Amino acid sequence: MGIYLAPSILSADLLQLEKQVRLVAANGADFIHIDVMDGHFVPNLTFGPNMVKAIKRIVTIPLDVHLMISNPDEYIDDYVKAGADILTVHQEACTHLHRTVQNIHQQGIKAGVALNPATPLSAVEDILEELDLLLIMSVNPGFGGQKFIPRSLNRIARVRQMAEDCNPDLLLEVDGGINPETAREVVGSGANVLVAGNAIFGSKHIVEATLNIRQAAETAATGERSV
Ligand code: DX5
Ligand code: ZN
Protein backbone atom coordinates (compact mmCIF):
# COMPACT_ATOMS: atom_id res chain seq x y z
CA MET A 1 0.00 0.00 0.00
CA GLY A 2 1.39 3.40 -0.96
CA ILE A 3 2.19 6.18 1.46
CA TYR A 4 0.62 9.59 0.95
CA LEU A 5 1.92 12.80 2.45
CA ALA A 6 -0.52 15.66 3.00
CA PRO A 7 1.08 18.95 4.07
CA SER A 8 -1.39 21.05 6.08
CA ILE A 9 -1.53 24.70 5.07
CA LEU A 10 -2.62 25.63 8.58
CA SER A 11 1.02 26.32 9.40
CA ALA A 12 1.91 27.93 6.07
CA ASP A 13 2.82 31.60 5.78
CA LEU A 14 -0.38 33.08 4.36
CA LEU A 15 1.58 35.84 2.65
CA GLN A 16 3.66 33.20 0.88
CA LEU A 17 0.88 30.68 0.43
CA GLU A 18 1.00 30.22 -3.33
CA LYS A 19 4.75 29.79 -3.34
CA GLN A 20 4.74 27.36 -0.41
CA VAL A 21 1.90 25.23 -1.77
CA ARG A 22 3.56 24.98 -5.20
CA LEU A 23 6.82 24.07 -3.50
CA VAL A 24 5.43 21.11 -1.53
CA ALA A 25 3.32 19.95 -4.48
CA ALA A 26 6.47 19.74 -6.58
CA ASN A 27 8.54 18.11 -3.85
CA GLY A 28 6.92 15.09 -2.27
CA ALA A 29 3.36 16.11 -1.35
CA ASP A 30 0.60 13.78 -2.56
CA PHE A 31 -2.35 15.80 -1.25
CA ILE A 32 -2.79 19.33 0.10
CA HIS A 33 -4.55 19.19 3.48
CA ILE A 34 -6.88 22.11 4.15
CA ASP A 35 -8.15 22.56 7.72
CA VAL A 36 -11.56 24.16 7.90
CA MET A 37 -12.44 25.39 11.42
CA ASP A 38 -15.62 27.20 12.42
CA GLY A 39 -14.89 28.54 15.91
CA HIS A 40 -17.72 26.34 17.18
CA PHE A 41 -16.83 22.68 16.74
CA VAL A 42 -13.23 23.69 17.50
CA PRO A 43 -11.98 26.82 19.29
CA ASN A 44 -10.35 28.35 16.21
CA LEU A 45 -11.33 29.86 12.87
CA THR A 46 -9.53 29.25 9.61
CA PHE A 47 -10.52 28.85 5.99
CA GLY A 48 -13.68 28.43 3.93
CA PRO A 49 -14.56 27.25 0.41
CA ASN A 50 -12.78 30.24 -1.16
CA MET A 51 -9.47 28.94 0.09
CA VAL A 52 -10.16 25.53 -1.43
CA LYS A 53 -11.08 27.22 -4.71
CA ALA A 54 -7.91 29.30 -4.71
CA ILE A 55 -5.61 26.34 -4.03
CA LYS A 56 -7.39 24.32 -6.72
CA ARG A 57 -6.22 26.89 -9.26
CA ILE A 58 -2.55 26.36 -8.51
CA VAL A 59 -2.09 22.59 -8.00
CA THR A 60 -3.31 19.41 -9.66
CA ILE A 61 -2.77 17.01 -6.71
CA PRO A 62 -5.92 16.11 -4.71
CA LEU A 63 -7.24 18.52 -2.09
CA ASP A 64 -7.85 16.79 1.22
CA VAL A 65 -10.37 18.96 3.05
CA HIS A 66 -10.75 18.38 6.80
CA LEU A 67 -14.00 19.89 8.06
CA MET A 68 -13.78 20.71 11.76
CA ILE A 69 -17.21 22.28 11.73
CA SER A 70 -20.66 21.73 13.19
CA ASN A 71 -23.48 20.80 10.77
CA PRO A 72 -21.13 19.76 7.97
CA ASP A 73 -24.07 18.58 5.81
CA GLU A 74 -25.00 22.18 5.14
CA TYR A 75 -21.64 22.87 3.52
CA ILE A 76 -20.85 19.72 1.52
CA ASP A 77 -22.03 21.27 -1.76
CA ASP A 78 -19.90 24.36 -1.26
CA TYR A 79 -16.71 22.38 -0.72
CA VAL A 80 -17.39 20.03 -3.60
CA LYS A 81 -17.98 22.99 -5.92
CA ALA A 82 -14.82 24.62 -4.63
CA GLY A 83 -12.79 21.59 -5.70
CA ALA A 84 -12.39 19.24 -2.72
CA ASP A 85 -11.32 15.74 -3.80
CA ILE A 86 -11.58 14.17 -0.35
CA LEU A 87 -14.05 15.59 2.17
CA THR A 88 -13.65 14.50 5.79
CA VAL A 89 -16.24 15.19 8.46
CA HIS A 90 -15.96 14.56 12.20
CA GLN A 91 -17.98 11.71 13.63
CA GLU A 92 -18.61 13.90 16.69
CA ALA A 93 -20.28 16.56 14.51
CA CYS A 94 -22.66 14.23 12.67
CA THR A 95 -25.91 12.93 14.09
CA HIS A 96 -26.63 10.98 10.91
CA LEU A 97 -23.15 10.01 9.88
CA HIS A 98 -24.23 7.40 7.36
CA ARG A 99 -26.38 9.94 5.55
CA THR A 100 -23.56 12.48 5.55
CA VAL A 101 -21.16 9.96 4.02
CA GLN A 102 -23.78 9.09 1.40
CA ASN A 103 -24.24 12.77 0.61
CA ILE A 104 -20.52 13.18 0.00
CA HIS A 105 -20.39 10.09 -2.21
CA GLN A 106 -23.38 11.27 -4.21
CA GLN A 107 -21.33 14.28 -5.22
CA GLY A 108 -18.75 11.95 -6.72
CA ILE A 109 -15.83 12.56 -4.38
CA LYS A 110 -14.09 10.56 -1.65
CA ALA A 111 -15.60 10.55 1.84
CA GLY A 112 -13.64 10.50 5.08
CA VAL A 113 -14.56 10.41 8.75
CA ALA A 114 -12.35 11.83 11.51
CA LEU A 115 -12.23 10.70 15.13
CA ASN A 116 -11.09 12.85 18.04
CA PRO A 117 -8.59 11.23 20.43
CA ALA A 118 -11.23 10.23 23.01
CA THR A 119 -13.85 8.90 20.59
CA PRO A 120 -14.12 5.10 20.73
CA LEU A 121 -13.26 3.31 17.49
CA SER A 122 -16.55 1.44 17.78
CA ALA A 123 -18.25 4.69 16.69
CA VAL A 124 -17.19 3.94 13.10
CA GLU A 125 -17.14 0.15 13.15
CA ASP A 126 -20.44 -0.17 11.31
CA ILE A 127 -19.61 2.36 8.64
CA LEU A 128 -15.98 1.49 8.02
CA GLU A 129 -16.70 -0.44 4.83
CA GLU A 130 -18.40 2.63 3.30
CA LEU A 131 -15.45 4.96 3.85
CA ASP A 132 -12.64 5.94 1.55
CA LEU A 133 -10.66 7.39 4.43
CA LEU A 134 -10.61 7.28 8.21
CA LEU A 135 -8.75 10.03 10.01
CA ILE A 136 -7.32 9.37 13.45
CA MET A 137 -6.67 12.68 15.20
CA SER A 138 -3.40 12.35 17.08
CA VAL A 139 -3.94 15.72 18.80
CA ASN A 140 -7.11 17.48 19.86
CA PRO A 141 -8.28 19.37 16.78
CA GLY A 142 -8.02 23.15 16.55
CA PHE A 143 -4.36 24.08 16.41
CA GLY A 144 -1.14 23.22 14.65
CA GLY A 145 2.11 22.48 16.42
CA GLN A 146 0.77 20.26 19.21
CA LYS A 147 2.44 17.17 20.60
CA PHE A 148 1.54 13.74 19.22
CA ILE A 149 -0.64 11.67 21.60
CA PRO A 150 1.15 8.27 21.92
CA ARG A 151 -2.07 6.32 22.44
CA SER A 152 -2.89 7.11 18.78
CA LEU A 153 -0.53 4.31 17.69
CA ASN A 154 -2.68 1.71 19.36
CA ARG A 155 -5.78 3.24 17.77
CA ILE A 156 -4.22 3.17 14.30
CA ALA A 157 -3.25 -0.48 14.65
CA ARG A 158 -6.74 -1.43 15.82
CA VAL A 159 -8.50 0.43 12.99
CA ARG A 160 -6.21 -1.17 10.44
CA GLN A 161 -7.15 -4.54 11.88
CA MET A 162 -10.87 -3.69 11.90
CA ALA A 163 -10.64 -2.72 8.22
CA GLU A 164 -8.60 -5.72 7.15
CA ASP A 165 -11.53 -7.74 5.83
CA CYS A 166 -14.24 -5.15 5.24
CA ASN A 167 -12.15 -2.39 3.62
CA PRO A 168 -8.57 -3.42 2.83
CA ASP A 169 -7.97 -0.31 0.68
CA LEU A 170 -9.03 2.13 3.40
CA LEU A 171 -6.89 5.25 3.50
CA LEU A 172 -5.87 5.53 7.15
CA GLU A 173 -4.86 9.10 7.84
CA VAL A 174 -3.15 10.54 10.92
CA ASP A 175 -3.25 14.23 11.76
CA GLY A 176 -1.35 16.03 14.51
CA GLY A 177 2.22 16.09 15.72
CA ILE A 178 3.68 14.28 12.72
CA ASN A 179 7.46 14.64 12.25
CA PRO A 180 9.99 12.13 10.87
CA GLU A 181 10.00 10.18 14.13
CA THR A 182 6.23 9.93 14.62
CA ALA A 183 5.83 9.35 10.86
CA ARG A 184 7.87 6.19 11.22
CA GLU A 185 5.77 5.06 14.17
CA VAL A 186 2.36 5.70 12.64
CA VAL A 187 3.28 3.96 9.40
CA GLY A 188 4.62 1.05 11.43
CA SER A 189 1.20 0.84 13.07
CA GLY A 190 -0.70 0.80 9.77
CA ALA A 191 -1.33 4.41 8.71
CA ASN A 192 -0.77 5.37 5.09
CA VAL A 193 -1.81 9.04 4.85
CA LEU A 194 0.25 11.47 6.93
CA VAL A 195 -0.75 15.06 7.57
CA ALA A 196 2.04 17.40 8.63
CA GLY A 197 1.72 21.11 9.26
CA ASN A 198 4.25 22.55 11.62
CA ALA A 199 7.00 20.06 10.79
CA ILE A 200 6.85 21.21 7.15
CA PHE A 201 5.75 24.85 7.05
CA GLY A 202 7.32 25.70 10.41
CA SER A 203 10.68 24.72 8.97
CA LYS A 204 13.07 27.12 7.28
CA HIS A 205 13.71 24.44 4.70
CA ILE A 206 10.30 23.37 3.50
CA VAL A 207 11.48 21.03 0.75
CA GLU A 208 13.97 19.27 2.98
CA ALA A 209 11.38 18.91 5.76
CA THR A 210 8.84 17.44 3.34
CA LEU A 211 11.30 14.96 1.92
CA ASN A 212 12.52 13.95 5.39
CA ILE A 213 9.03 12.98 6.52
CA ARG A 214 8.42 11.19 3.24
CA GLN A 215 11.60 9.24 3.53
CA ALA A 216 10.96 8.26 7.16
CA ALA A 217 7.46 7.08 6.25
CA GLU A 218 8.60 5.13 3.22
CA THR A 219 11.41 3.43 5.11
CA ALA A 220 8.90 2.34 7.76
CA ALA A 221 6.49 1.11 5.07
CA THR A 222 9.05 -1.21 3.57
CA GLY A 223 9.94 -2.68 6.98
CA GLU A 224 7.83 -4.85 9.24
CA ARG A 225 4.85 -3.35 11.04
CA SER A 226 5.78 -2.70 14.64
CA VAL A 227 2.37 -3.62 16.11
C1 DX5 B 1 -5.29 20.27 13.79
C2 DX5 B 1 -5.33 20.15 12.28
C3 DX5 B 1 -4.08 19.66 11.68
C4 DX5 B 1 -2.89 20.52 11.87
C5 DX5 B 1 -1.74 19.59 12.15
O1 DX5 B 1 -6.55 20.53 14.26
O2 DX5 B 1 -6.36 19.26 11.89
O3 DX5 B 1 -4.24 19.35 10.29
O4 DX5 B 1 -2.54 21.32 10.76
O5 DX5 B 1 -0.69 20.36 12.50
P1 DX5 B 1 0.68 19.80 13.06
O6 DX5 B 1 1.26 18.91 12.00
O7 DX5 B 1 1.44 21.06 13.25
O8 DX5 B 1 0.41 19.08 14.34
ZN1 ZN C 1 -6.38 18.50 9.73
PDB file of C-alpha atoms in Angstrom, residues 18-218:
ATOM      1  CA  GLU A  18       0.998  30.221  -3.332  1.00  0.00           C
ATOM      2  CA  LYS A  19       4.747  29.785  -3.342  1.00  0.00           C
ATOM      3  CA  GLN A  20       4.740  27.358  -0.412  1.00  0.00           C
ATOM      4  CA  VAL A  21       1.897  25.228  -1.773  1.00  0.00           C
ATOM      5  CA  ARG A  22       3.557  24.981  -5.195  1.00  0.00           C
ATOM      6  CA  LEU A  23       6.818  24.068  -3.498  1.00  0.00           C
ATOM      7  CA  VAL A  24       5.433  21.115  -1.530  1.00  0.00           C
ATOM      8  CA  ALA A  25       3.321  19.954  -4.480  1.00  0.00           C
ATOM      9  CA  ALA A  26       6.465  19.742  -6.582  1.00  0.00           C
ATOM     10  CA  ASN A  27       8.536  18.109  -3.850  1.00  0.00           C
ATOM     11  CA  GLY A  28       6.917  15.095  -2.271  1.00  0.00           C
ATOM     12  CA  ALA A  29       3.357  16.112  -1.352  1.00  0.00           C
ATOM     13  CA  ASP A  30       0.601  13.780  -2.555  1.00  0.00           C
ATOM     14  CA  PHE A  31      -2.353  15.803  -1.251  1.00  0.00           C
ATOM     15  CA  ILE A  32      -2.792  19.326   0.097  1.00  0.00           C
ATOM     16  CA  HIS A  33      -4.546  19.191   3.476  1.00  0.00           C
ATOM     17  CA  ILE A  34      -6.878  22.109   4.149  1.00  0.00           C
ATOM     18  CA  ASP A  35      -8.149  22.555   7.717  1.00  0.00           C
ATOM     19  CA  VAL A  36     -11.561  24.162   7.905  1.00  0.00           C
ATOM     20  CA  MET A  37     -12.440  25.390  11.420  1.00  0.00           C
ATOM     21  CA  ASP A  38     -15.623  27.204  12.420  1.00  0.00           C
ATOM     22  CA  GLY A  39     -14.888  28.544  15.908  1.00  0.00           C
ATOM     23  CA  HIS A  40     -17.720  26.340  17.181  1.00  0.00           C
ATOM     24  CA  PHE A  41     -16.828  22.681  16.744  1.00  0.00           C
ATOM     25  CA  VAL A  42     -13.233  23.695  17.500  1.00  0.00           C
ATOM     26  CA  PRO A  43     -11.983  26.820  19.286  1.00  0.00           C
ATOM     27  CA  ASN A  44     -10.351  28.349  16.212  1.00  0.00           C
ATOM     28  CA  LEU A  45     -11.326  29.859  12.865  1.00  0.00           C
ATOM     29  CA  THR A  46      -9.531  29.248   9.614  1.00  0.00           C
ATOM     30  CA  PHE A  47     -10.523  28.848   5.988  1.00  0.00           C
ATOM     31  CA  GLY A  48     -13.681  28.426   3.934  1.00  0.00           C
ATOM     32  CA  PRO A  49     -14.559  27.253   0.414  1.00  0.00           C
ATOM     33  CA  ASN A  50     -12.783  30.243  -1.163  1.00  0.00           C
ATOM     34  CA  MET A  51      -9.469  28.943   0.090  1.00  0.00           C
ATOM     35  CA  VAL A  52     -10.156  25.528  -1.434  1.00  0.00           C
ATOM     36  CA  LYS A  53     -11.080  27.217  -4.712  1.00  0.00           C
ATOM     37  CA  ALA A  54      -7.906  29.300  -4.711  1.00  0.00           C
ATOM     38  CA  ILE A  55      -5.608  26.344  -4.027  1.00  0.00           C
ATOM     39  CA  LYS A  56      -7.390  24.318  -6.721  1.00  0.00           C
ATOM     40  CA  ARG A  57      -6.221  26.888  -9.263  1.00  0.00           C
ATOM     41  CA  ILE A  58      -2.546  26.362  -8.511  1.00  0.00           C
ATOM     42  CA  VAL A  59      -2.093  22.591  -8.003  1.00  0.00           C
ATOM     43  CA  THR A  60      -3.305  19.408  -9.656  1.00  0.00           C
ATOM     44  CA  ILE A  61      -2.771  17.014  -6.714  1.00  0.00           C
ATOM     45  CA  PRO A  62      -5.915  16.115  -4.711  1.00  0.00           C
ATOM     46  CA  LEU A  63      -7.238  18.517  -2.093  1.00  0.00           C
ATOM     47  CA  ASP A  64      -7.845  16.786   1.221  1.00  0.00           C
ATOM     48  CA  VAL A  65     -10.371  18.958   3.047  1.00  0.00           C
ATOM     49  CA  HIS A  66     -10.755  18.378   6.799  1.00  0.00           C
ATOM     50  CA  LEU A  67     -13.996  19.890   8.063  1.00  0.00           C
ATOM     51  CA  MET A  68     -13.776  20.706  11.764  1.00  0.00           C
ATOM     52  CA  ILE A  69     -17.211  22.278  11.732  1.00  0.00           C
ATOM     53  CA  SER A  70     -20.655  21.735  13.192  1.00  0.00           C
ATOM     54  CA  ASN A  71     -23.475  20.803  10.770  1.00  0.00           C
ATOM     55  CA  PRO A  72     -21.129  19.760   7.966  1.00  0.00           C
ATOM     56  CA  ASP A  73     -24.068  18.580   5.812  1.00  0.00           C
ATOM     57  CA  GLU A  74     -24.996  22.177   5.140  1.00  0.00           C
ATOM     58  CA  TYR A  75     -21.636  22.870   3.525  1.00  0.00           C
ATOM     59  CA  ILE A  76     -20.847  19.720   1.521  1.00  0.00           C
ATOM     60  CA  ASP A  77     -22.031  21.270  -1.763  1.00  0.00           C
ATOM     61  CA  ASP A  78     -19.903  24.360  -1.262  1.00  0.00           C
ATOM     62  CA  TYR A  79     -16.714  22.381  -0.718  1.00  0.00           C
ATOM     63  CA  VAL A  80     -17.390  20.030  -3.597  1.00  0.00           C
ATOM     64  CA  LYS A  81     -17.982  22.986  -5.924  1.00  0.00           C
ATOM     65  CA  ALA A  82     -14.821  24.619  -4.629  1.00  0.00           C
ATOM     66  CA  GLY A  83     -12.790  21.591  -5.704  1.00  0.00           C
ATOM     67  CA  ALA A  84     -12.387  19.239  -2.724  1.00  0.00           C
ATOM     68  CA  ASP A  85     -11.323  15.745  -3.799  1.00  0.00           C
ATOM     69  CA  ILE A  86     -11.582  14.174  -0.346  1.00  0.00           C
ATOM     70  CA  LEU A  87     -14.047  15.592   2.174  1.00  0.00           C
ATOM     71  CA  THR A  88     -13.647  14.498   5.788  1.00  0.00           C
ATOM     72  CA  VAL A  89     -16.239  15.190   8.465  1.00  0.00           C
ATOM     73  CA  HIS A  90     -15.965  14.562  12.200  1.00  0.00           C
ATOM     74  CA  GLN A  91     -17.976  11.707  13.630  1.00  0.00           C
ATOM     75  CA  GLU A  92     -18.606  13.901  16.687  1.00  0.00           C
ATOM     76  CA  ALA A  93     -20.277  16.558  14.511  1.00  0.00           C
ATOM     77  CA  CYS A  94     -22.664  14.230  12.667  1.00  0.00           C
ATOM     78  CA  THR A  95     -25.911  12.935  14.088  1.00  0.00           C
ATOM     79  CA  HIS A  96     -26.635  10.982  10.912  1.00  0.00           C
ATOM     80  CA  LEU A  97     -23.146  10.012   9.883  1.00  0.00           C
ATOM     81  CA  HIS A  98     -24.232   7.398   7.362  1.00  0.00           C
ATOM     82  CA  ARG A  99     -26.383   9.944   5.554  1.00  0.00           C
ATOM     83  CA  THR A 100     -23.556  12.481   5.551  1.00  0.00           C
ATOM     84  CA  VAL A 101     -21.157   9.964   4.018  1.00  0.00           C
ATOM     85  CA  GLN A 102     -23.775   9.090   1.403  1.00  0.00           C
ATOM     86  CA  ASN A 103     -24.239  12.772   0.607  1.00  0.00           C
ATOM     87  CA  ILE A 104     -20.520  13.181  -0.005  1.00  0.00           C
ATOM     88  CA  HIS A 105     -20.392  10.090  -2.211  1.00  0.00           C
ATOM     89  CA  GLN A 106     -23.377  11.271  -4.211  1.00  0.00           C
ATOM     90  CA  GLN A 107     -21.326  14.282  -5.219  1.00  0.00           C
ATOM     91  CA  GLY A 108     -18.745  11.952  -6.725  1.00  0.00           C
ATOM     92  CA  ILE A 109     -15.828  12.565  -4.376  1.00  0.00           C
ATOM     93  CA  LYS A 110     -14.094  10.560  -1.647  1.00  0.00           C
ATOM     94  CA  ALA A 111     -15.603  10.554   1.843  1.00  0.00           C
ATOM     95  CA  GLY A 112     -13.636  10.499   5.077  1.00  0.00           C
ATOM     96  CA  VAL A 113     -14.560  10.409   8.749  1.00  0.00           C
ATOM     97  CA  ALA A 114     -12.349  11.835  11.510  1.00  0.00           C
ATOM     98  CA  LEU A 115     -12.233  10.705  15.129  1.00  0.00           C
ATOM     99  CA  ASN A 116     -11.087  12.850  18.040  1.00  0.00           C
ATOM    100  CA  PRO A 117      -8.588  11.228  20.428  1.00  0.00           C
ATOM    101  CA  ALA A 118     -11.227  10.234  23.010  1.00  0.00           C
ATOM    102  CA  THR A 119     -13.853   8.904  20.594  1.00  0.00           C
ATOM    103  CA  PRO A 120     -14.119   5.098  20.734  1.00  0.00           C
ATOM    104  CA  LEU A 121     -13.262   3.311  17.486  1.00  0.00           C
ATOM    105  CA  SER A 122     -16.548   1.437  17.783  1.00  0.00           C
ATOM    106  CA  ALA A 123     -18.253   4.691  16.695  1.00  0.00           C
ATOM    107  CA  VAL A 124     -17.195   3.936  13.104  1.00  0.00           C
ATOM    108  CA  GLU A 125     -17.142   0.149  13.152  1.00  0.00           C
ATOM    109  CA  ASP A 126     -20.444  -0.169  11.312  1.00  0.00           C
ATOM    110  CA  ILE A 127     -19.611   2.365   8.640  1.00  0.00           C
ATOM    111  CA  LEU A 128     -15.983   1.485   8.019  1.00  0.00           C
ATOM    112  CA  GLU A 129     -16.696  -0.442   4.829  1.00  0.00           C
ATOM    113  CA  GLU A 130     -18.395   2.626   3.304  1.00  0.00           C
ATOM    114  CA  LEU A 131     -15.450   4.956   3.849  1.00  0.00           C
ATOM    115  CA  ASP A 132     -12.636   5.940   1.552  1.00  0.00           C
ATOM    116  CA  LEU A 133     -10.663   7.392   4.434  1.00  0.00           C
ATOM    117  CA  LEU A 134     -10.608   7.279   8.208  1.00  0.00           C
ATOM    118  CA  LEU A 135      -8.751  10.034  10.012  1.00  0.00           C
ATOM    119  CA  ILE A 136      -7.320   9.371  13.449  1.00  0.00           C
ATOM    120  CA  MET A 137      -6.666  12.677  15.204  1.00  0.00           C
ATOM    121  CA  SER A 138      -3.397  12.354  17.080  1.00  0.00           C
ATOM    122  CA  VAL A 139      -3.935  15.723  18.804  1.00  0.00           C
ATOM    123  CA  ASN A 140      -7.110  17.482  19.856  1.00  0.00           C
ATOM    124  CA  PRO A 141      -8.280  19.374  16.779  1.00  0.00           C
ATOM    125  CA  GLY A 142      -8.018  23.145  16.546  1.00  0.00           C
ATOM    126  CA  PHE A 143      -4.364  24.075  16.409  1.00  0.00           C
ATOM    127  CA  GLY A 144      -1.136  23.224  14.652  1.00  0.00           C
ATOM    128  CA  GLY A 145       2.114  22.479  16.424  1.00  0.00           C
ATOM    129  CA  GLN A 146       0.769  20.261  19.214  1.00  0.00           C
ATOM    130  CA  LYS A 147       2.437  17.175  20.601  1.00  0.00           C
ATOM    131  CA  PHE A 148       1.543  13.737  19.220  1.00  0.00           C
ATOM    132  CA  ILE A 149      -0.635  11.668  21.600  1.00  0.00           C
ATOM    133  CA  PRO A 150       1.146   8.270  21.919  1.00  0.00           C
ATOM    134  CA  ARG A 151      -2.072   6.315  22.437  1.00  0.00           C
ATOM    135  CA  SER A 152      -2.887   7.106  18.782  1.00  0.00           C
ATOM    136  CA  LEU A 153      -0.531   4.313  17.691  1.00  0.00           C
ATOM    137  CA  ASN A 154      -2.676   1.711  19.355  1.00  0.00           C
ATOM    138  CA  ARG A 155      -5.780   3.239  17.772  1.00  0.00           C
ATOM    139  CA  ILE A 156      -4.221   3.170  14.304  1.00  0.00           C
ATOM    140  CA  ALA A 157      -3.246  -0.479  14.651  1.00  0.00           C
ATOM    141  CA  ARG A 158      -6.740  -1.427  15.822  1.00  0.00           C
ATOM    142  CA  VAL A 159      -8.501   0.433  12.993  1.00  0.00           C
ATOM    143  CA  ARG A 160      -6.213  -1.171  10.437  1.00  0.00           C
ATOM    144  CA  GLN A 161      -7.145  -4.540  11.885  1.00  0.00           C
ATOM    145  CA  MET A 162     -10.866  -3.693  11.904  1.00  0.00           C
ATOM    146  CA  ALA A 163     -10.642  -2.720   8.224  1.00  0.00           C
ATOM    147  CA  GLU A 164      -8.600  -5.715   7.147  1.00  0.00           C
ATOM    148  CA  ASP A 165     -11.531  -7.742   5.832  1.00  0.00           C
ATOM    149  CA  CYS A 166     -14.244  -5.152   5.242  1.00  0.00           C
ATOM    150  CA  ASN A 167     -12.154  -2.394   3.620  1.00  0.00           C
ATOM    151  CA  PRO A 168      -8.575  -3.416   2.834  1.00  0.00           C
ATOM    152  CA  ASP A 169      -7.966  -0.313   0.681  1.00  0.00           C
ATOM    153  CA  LEU A 170      -9.027   2.125   3.396  1.00  0.00           C
ATOM    154  CA  LEU A 171      -6.889   5.250   3.501  1.00  0.00           C
ATOM    155  CA  LEU A 172      -5.872   5.526   7.151  1.00  0.00           C
ATOM    156  CA  GLU A 173      -4.855   9.103   7.841  1.00  0.00           C
ATOM    157  CA  VAL A 174      -3.151  10.542  10.918  1.00  0.00           C
ATOM    158  CA  ASP A 175      -3.255  14.226  11.761  1.00  0.00           C
ATOM    159  CA  GLY A 176      -1.348  16.032  14.507  1.00  0.00           C
ATOM    160  CA  GLY A 177       2.225  16.094  15.722  1.00  0.00           C
ATOM    161  CA  ILE A 178       3.684  14.280  12.718  1.00  0.00           C
ATOM    162  CA  ASN A 179       7.456  14.638  12.252  1.00  0.00           C
ATOM    163  CA  PRO A 180       9.988  12.130  10.865  1.00  0.00           C
ATOM    164  CA  GLU A 181       9.999  10.182  14.129  1.00  0.00           C
ATOM    165  CA  THR A 182       6.231   9.925  14.620  1.00  0.00           C
ATOM    166  CA  ALA A 183       5.827   9.345  10.861  1.00  0.00           C
ATOM    167  CA  ARG A 184       7.874   6.191  11.219  1.00  0.00           C
ATOM    168  CA  GLU A 185       5.769   5.058  14.174  1.00  0.00           C
ATOM    169  CA  VAL A 186       2.358   5.697  12.636  1.00  0.00           C
ATOM    170  CA  VAL A 187       3.285   3.959   9.397  1.00  0.00           C
ATOM    171  CA  GLY A 188       4.620   1.048  11.431  1.00  0.00           C
ATOM    172  CA  SER A 189       1.203   0.840  13.067  1.00  0.00           C
ATOM    173  CA  GLY A 190      -0.704   0.804   9.773  1.00  0.00           C
ATOM    174  CA  ALA A 191      -1.331   4.413   8.715  1.00  0.00           C
ATOM    175  CA  ASN A 192      -0.770   5.372   5.090  1.00  0.00           C
ATOM    176  CA  VAL A 193      -1.805   9.041   4.850  1.00  0.00           C
ATOM    177  CA  LEU A 194       0.251  11.471   6.934  1.00  0.00           C
ATOM    178  CA  VAL A 195      -0.746  15.057   7.572  1.00  0.00           C
ATOM    179  CA  ALA A 196       2.036  17.396   8.633  1.00  0.00           C
ATOM    180  CA  GLY A 197       1.721  21.113   9.260  1.00  0.00           C
ATOM    181  CA  ASN A 198       4.254  22.551  11.618  1.00  0.00           C
ATOM    182  CA  ALA A 199       6.997  20.056  10.786  1.00  0.00           C
ATOM    183  CA  ILE A 200       6.847  21.213   7.155  1.00  0.00           C
ATOM    184  CA  PHE A 201       5.752  24.850   7.049  1.00  0.00           C
ATOM    185  CA  GLY A 202       7.318  25.703  10.407  1.00  0.00           C
ATOM    186  CA  SER A 203      10.680  24.719   8.966  1.00  0.00           C
ATOM    187  CA  LYS A 204      13.072  27.122   7.284  1.00  0.00           C
ATOM    188  CA  HIS A 205      13.708  24.435   4.700  1.00  0.00           C
ATOM    189  CA  ILE A 206      10.301  23.367   3.498  1.00  0.00           C
ATOM    190  CA  VAL A 207      11.482  21.034   0.751  1.00  0.00           C
ATOM    191  CA  GLU A 208      13.967  19.267   2.977  1.00  0.00           C
ATOM    192  CA  ALA A 209      11.384  18.913   5.762  1.00  0.00           C
ATOM    193  CA  THR A 210       8.836  17.443   3.342  1.00  0.00           C
ATOM    194  CA  LEU A 211      11.304  14.963   1.917  1.00  0.00           C
ATOM    195  CA  ASN A 212      12.522  13.948   5.390  1.00  0.00           C
ATOM    196  CA  ILE A 213       9.028  12.978   6.518  1.00  0.00           C
ATOM    197  CA  ARG A 214       8.418  11.187   3.236  1.00  0.00           C
ATOM    198  CA  GLN A 215      11.597   9.238   3.527  1.00  0.00           C
ATOM    199  CA  ALA A 216      10.965   8.264   7.158  1.00  0.00           C
ATOM    200  CA  ALA A 217       7.464   7.084   6.254  1.00  0.00           C
ATOM    201  CA  GLU A 218       8.603   5.126   3.219  1.00  0.00           C
TER     202      GLU A 218
END
